[in-house]
Coordinates of C-alpha atoms in Angstrom, one line a residue:
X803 CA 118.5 90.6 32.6
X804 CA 115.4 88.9 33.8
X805 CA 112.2 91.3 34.3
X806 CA 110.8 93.1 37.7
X807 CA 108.0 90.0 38.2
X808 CA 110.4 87.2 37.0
X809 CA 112.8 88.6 40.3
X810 CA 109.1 89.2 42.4
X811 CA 108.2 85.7 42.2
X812 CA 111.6 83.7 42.9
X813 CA 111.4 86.3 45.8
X814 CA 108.3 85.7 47.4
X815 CA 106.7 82.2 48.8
X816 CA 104.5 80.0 46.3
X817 CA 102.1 77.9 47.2
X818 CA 103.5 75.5 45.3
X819 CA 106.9 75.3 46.7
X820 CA 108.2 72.6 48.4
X821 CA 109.2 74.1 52.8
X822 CA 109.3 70.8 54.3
X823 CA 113.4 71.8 55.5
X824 CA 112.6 75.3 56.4
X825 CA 109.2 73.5 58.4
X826 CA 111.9 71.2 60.2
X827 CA 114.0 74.2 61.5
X828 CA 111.2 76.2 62.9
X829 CA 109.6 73.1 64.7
X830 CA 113.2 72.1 66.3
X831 CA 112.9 75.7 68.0
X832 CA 109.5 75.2 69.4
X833 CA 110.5 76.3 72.8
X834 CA 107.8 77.9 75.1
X835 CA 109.3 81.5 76.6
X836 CA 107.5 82.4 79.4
X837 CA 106.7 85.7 78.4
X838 CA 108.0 88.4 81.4
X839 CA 105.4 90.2 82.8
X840 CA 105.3 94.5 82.0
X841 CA 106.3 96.5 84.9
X842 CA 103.0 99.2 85.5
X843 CA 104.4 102.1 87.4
X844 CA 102.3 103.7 89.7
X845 CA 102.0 107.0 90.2
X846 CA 103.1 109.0 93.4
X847 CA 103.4 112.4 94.7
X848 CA 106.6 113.6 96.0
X849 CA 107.1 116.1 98.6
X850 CA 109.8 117.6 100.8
X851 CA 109.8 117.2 104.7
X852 CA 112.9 118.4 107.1
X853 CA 115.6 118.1 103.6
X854 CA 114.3 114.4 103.1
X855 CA 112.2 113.3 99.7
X856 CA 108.7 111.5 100.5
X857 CA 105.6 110.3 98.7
X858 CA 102.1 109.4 98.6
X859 CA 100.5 107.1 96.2
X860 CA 98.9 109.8 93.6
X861 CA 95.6 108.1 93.7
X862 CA 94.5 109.3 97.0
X863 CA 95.4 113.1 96.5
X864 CA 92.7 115.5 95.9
X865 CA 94.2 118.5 94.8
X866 CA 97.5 121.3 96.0
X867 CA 96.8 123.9 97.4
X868 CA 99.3 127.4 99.2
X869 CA 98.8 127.5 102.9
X870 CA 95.9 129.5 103.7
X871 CA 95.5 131.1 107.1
X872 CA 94.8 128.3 109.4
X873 CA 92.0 128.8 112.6
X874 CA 93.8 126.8 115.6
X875 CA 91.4 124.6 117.4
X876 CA 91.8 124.4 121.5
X877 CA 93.3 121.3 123.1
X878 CA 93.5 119.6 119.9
X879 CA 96.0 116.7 118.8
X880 CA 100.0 117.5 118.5
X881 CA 99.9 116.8 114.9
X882 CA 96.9 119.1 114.4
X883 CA 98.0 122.4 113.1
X884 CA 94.4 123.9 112.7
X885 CA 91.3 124.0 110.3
X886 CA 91.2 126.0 106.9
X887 CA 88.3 126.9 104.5
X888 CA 88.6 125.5 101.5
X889 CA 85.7 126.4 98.6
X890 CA 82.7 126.2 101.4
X891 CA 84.1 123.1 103.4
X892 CA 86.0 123.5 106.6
X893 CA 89.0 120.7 106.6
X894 CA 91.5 119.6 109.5
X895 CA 95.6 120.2 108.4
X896 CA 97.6 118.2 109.7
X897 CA 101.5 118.1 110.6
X898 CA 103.2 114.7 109.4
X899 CA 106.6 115.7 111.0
X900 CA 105.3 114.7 114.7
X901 CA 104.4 111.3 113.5
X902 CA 107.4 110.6 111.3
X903 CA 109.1 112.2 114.9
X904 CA 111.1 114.7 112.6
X905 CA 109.4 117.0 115.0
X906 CA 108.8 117.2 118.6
X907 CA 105.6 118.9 118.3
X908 CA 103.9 121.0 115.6
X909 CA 104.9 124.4 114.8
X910 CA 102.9 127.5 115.7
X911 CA 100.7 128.1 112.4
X912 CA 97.9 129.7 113.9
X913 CA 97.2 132.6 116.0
X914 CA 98.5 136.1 116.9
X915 CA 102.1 134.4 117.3
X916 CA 102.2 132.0 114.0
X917 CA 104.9 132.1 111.9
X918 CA 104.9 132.5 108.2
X919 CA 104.8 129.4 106.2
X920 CA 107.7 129.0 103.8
X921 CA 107.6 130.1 100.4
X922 CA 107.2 126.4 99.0
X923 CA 105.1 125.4 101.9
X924 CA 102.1 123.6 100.5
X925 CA 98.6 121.9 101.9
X926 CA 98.2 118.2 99.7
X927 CA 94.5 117.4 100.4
X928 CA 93.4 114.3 100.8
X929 CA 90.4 111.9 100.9
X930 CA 90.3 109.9 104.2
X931 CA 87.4 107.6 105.7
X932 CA 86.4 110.3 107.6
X933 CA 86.5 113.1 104.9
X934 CA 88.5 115.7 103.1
X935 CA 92.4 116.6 105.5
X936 CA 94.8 118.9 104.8
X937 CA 98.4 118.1 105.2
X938 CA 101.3 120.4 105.5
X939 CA 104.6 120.1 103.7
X940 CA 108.1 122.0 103.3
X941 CA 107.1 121.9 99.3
X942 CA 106.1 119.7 96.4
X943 CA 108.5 118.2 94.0
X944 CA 107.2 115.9 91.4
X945 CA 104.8 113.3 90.2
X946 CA 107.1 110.1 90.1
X947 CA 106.3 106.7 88.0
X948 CA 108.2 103.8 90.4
X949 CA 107.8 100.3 88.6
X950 CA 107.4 97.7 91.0
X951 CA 110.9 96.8 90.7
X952 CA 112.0 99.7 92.3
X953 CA 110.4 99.2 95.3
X954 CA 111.4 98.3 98.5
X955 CA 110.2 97.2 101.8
X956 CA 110.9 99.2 104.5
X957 CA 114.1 98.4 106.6
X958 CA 113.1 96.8 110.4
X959 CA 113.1 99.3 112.8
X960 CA 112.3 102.4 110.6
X961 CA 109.5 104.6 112.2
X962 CA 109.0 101.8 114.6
X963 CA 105.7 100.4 115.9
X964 CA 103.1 98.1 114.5
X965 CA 100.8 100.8 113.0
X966 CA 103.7 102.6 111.3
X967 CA 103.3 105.0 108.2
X968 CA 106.1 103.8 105.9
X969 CA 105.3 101.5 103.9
X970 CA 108.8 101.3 101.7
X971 CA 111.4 102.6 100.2
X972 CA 111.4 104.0 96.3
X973 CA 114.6 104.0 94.1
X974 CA 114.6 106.2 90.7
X975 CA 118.4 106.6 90.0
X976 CA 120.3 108.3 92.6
X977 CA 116.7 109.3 94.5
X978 CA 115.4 107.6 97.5
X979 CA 111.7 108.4 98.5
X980 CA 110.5 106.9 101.4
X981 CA 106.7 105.7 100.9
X982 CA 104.1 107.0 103.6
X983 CA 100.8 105.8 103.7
X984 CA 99.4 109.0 104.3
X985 CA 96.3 107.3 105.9
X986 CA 98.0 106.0 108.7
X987 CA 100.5 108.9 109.0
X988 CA 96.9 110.7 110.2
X989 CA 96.2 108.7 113.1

């Protein structure tokens, strides 16, 4: 039986050796594959409105916070539930629902006749041009990674008019979440 480095060098590529055929083979298959682009997903935060699944690029979220007692503020907007003080600053909340017309007009949340918020009721706080909001949700479900590929445009005539809030459509699995941009939703 031939020894361990007699097998290790028939094994093993020489210098020496003659790879003009094998050369020949790997330059017929020169063809240039466009390599396919990685899918990033982006992060969003999901949340619960009326039953339905929504949410808001993660990126513009400041933090989570349980509904504190809310201060109402006279002849205010519809879709302005109140203020709230939140570690020394004094930020707007907002309801969503009138704008995404899930609601007529925002619930009672403030004053002697308010009605308790749900147990998953949350405040998702986020930056805007003019500052720090607040805005109200049924509860928070999930951080969810969508590739581009699982996005969608949203359908004509959702939400309706030319300064509408949704954006698009998300698909993971089974799951539809419909894409706000929560910037516009607080016009």
């Amino acid at each position: 039986m031939p020894s361990l480095s007699v097998l290790l060098d028939s094994f093993f590529y020489r210098p020496d050796e003659d790879v003009g055929p094998i050369q020949e083979l790997v330059a017929g298959t020169d063809e240039t594959v466009e390599p396919v682009p990685e899918e990033i997903p982006e992060e969003y935060l999901a949340f619960r409105l009326e039953g339905e699944h929504y949410a808001v690029p993660i990126h513009g979220v400041r933090e989570i916070v349980k509904v504190p007692p809310l201060t109402e503020v006279p002849r205010a907007a519809a879709n302005l539930l109140g203020v709230m003080y939140l570690r020394g600053e004094v930020l707007p909340v907002y309801d969503i629902k009138v704008k995404l017309r899930l609601a007529d007009k925002a619930p009672l949340v403030a004053g002697p006749d308010a009605s308790e918020p749900s147990r998953g009721a949350r405040i998702i706080v986020v930056q805007t041009a003019d500052g720090l909001a607040g805005i109200w949700v049924d509860s928070v479900s999930e951080v969810v990674r969508l590739r581009p590929s699982m996005l969608e445009l949203a359908p004509p005539g959702v939400g309706g008019g030319e300064r509408d809030c949704v954006v698009g459509l998300g698909r993971r699995k089974q799951q539809l979440f419909i894409l706000l941009d929560i910037w516009q939703a607080l016009t």
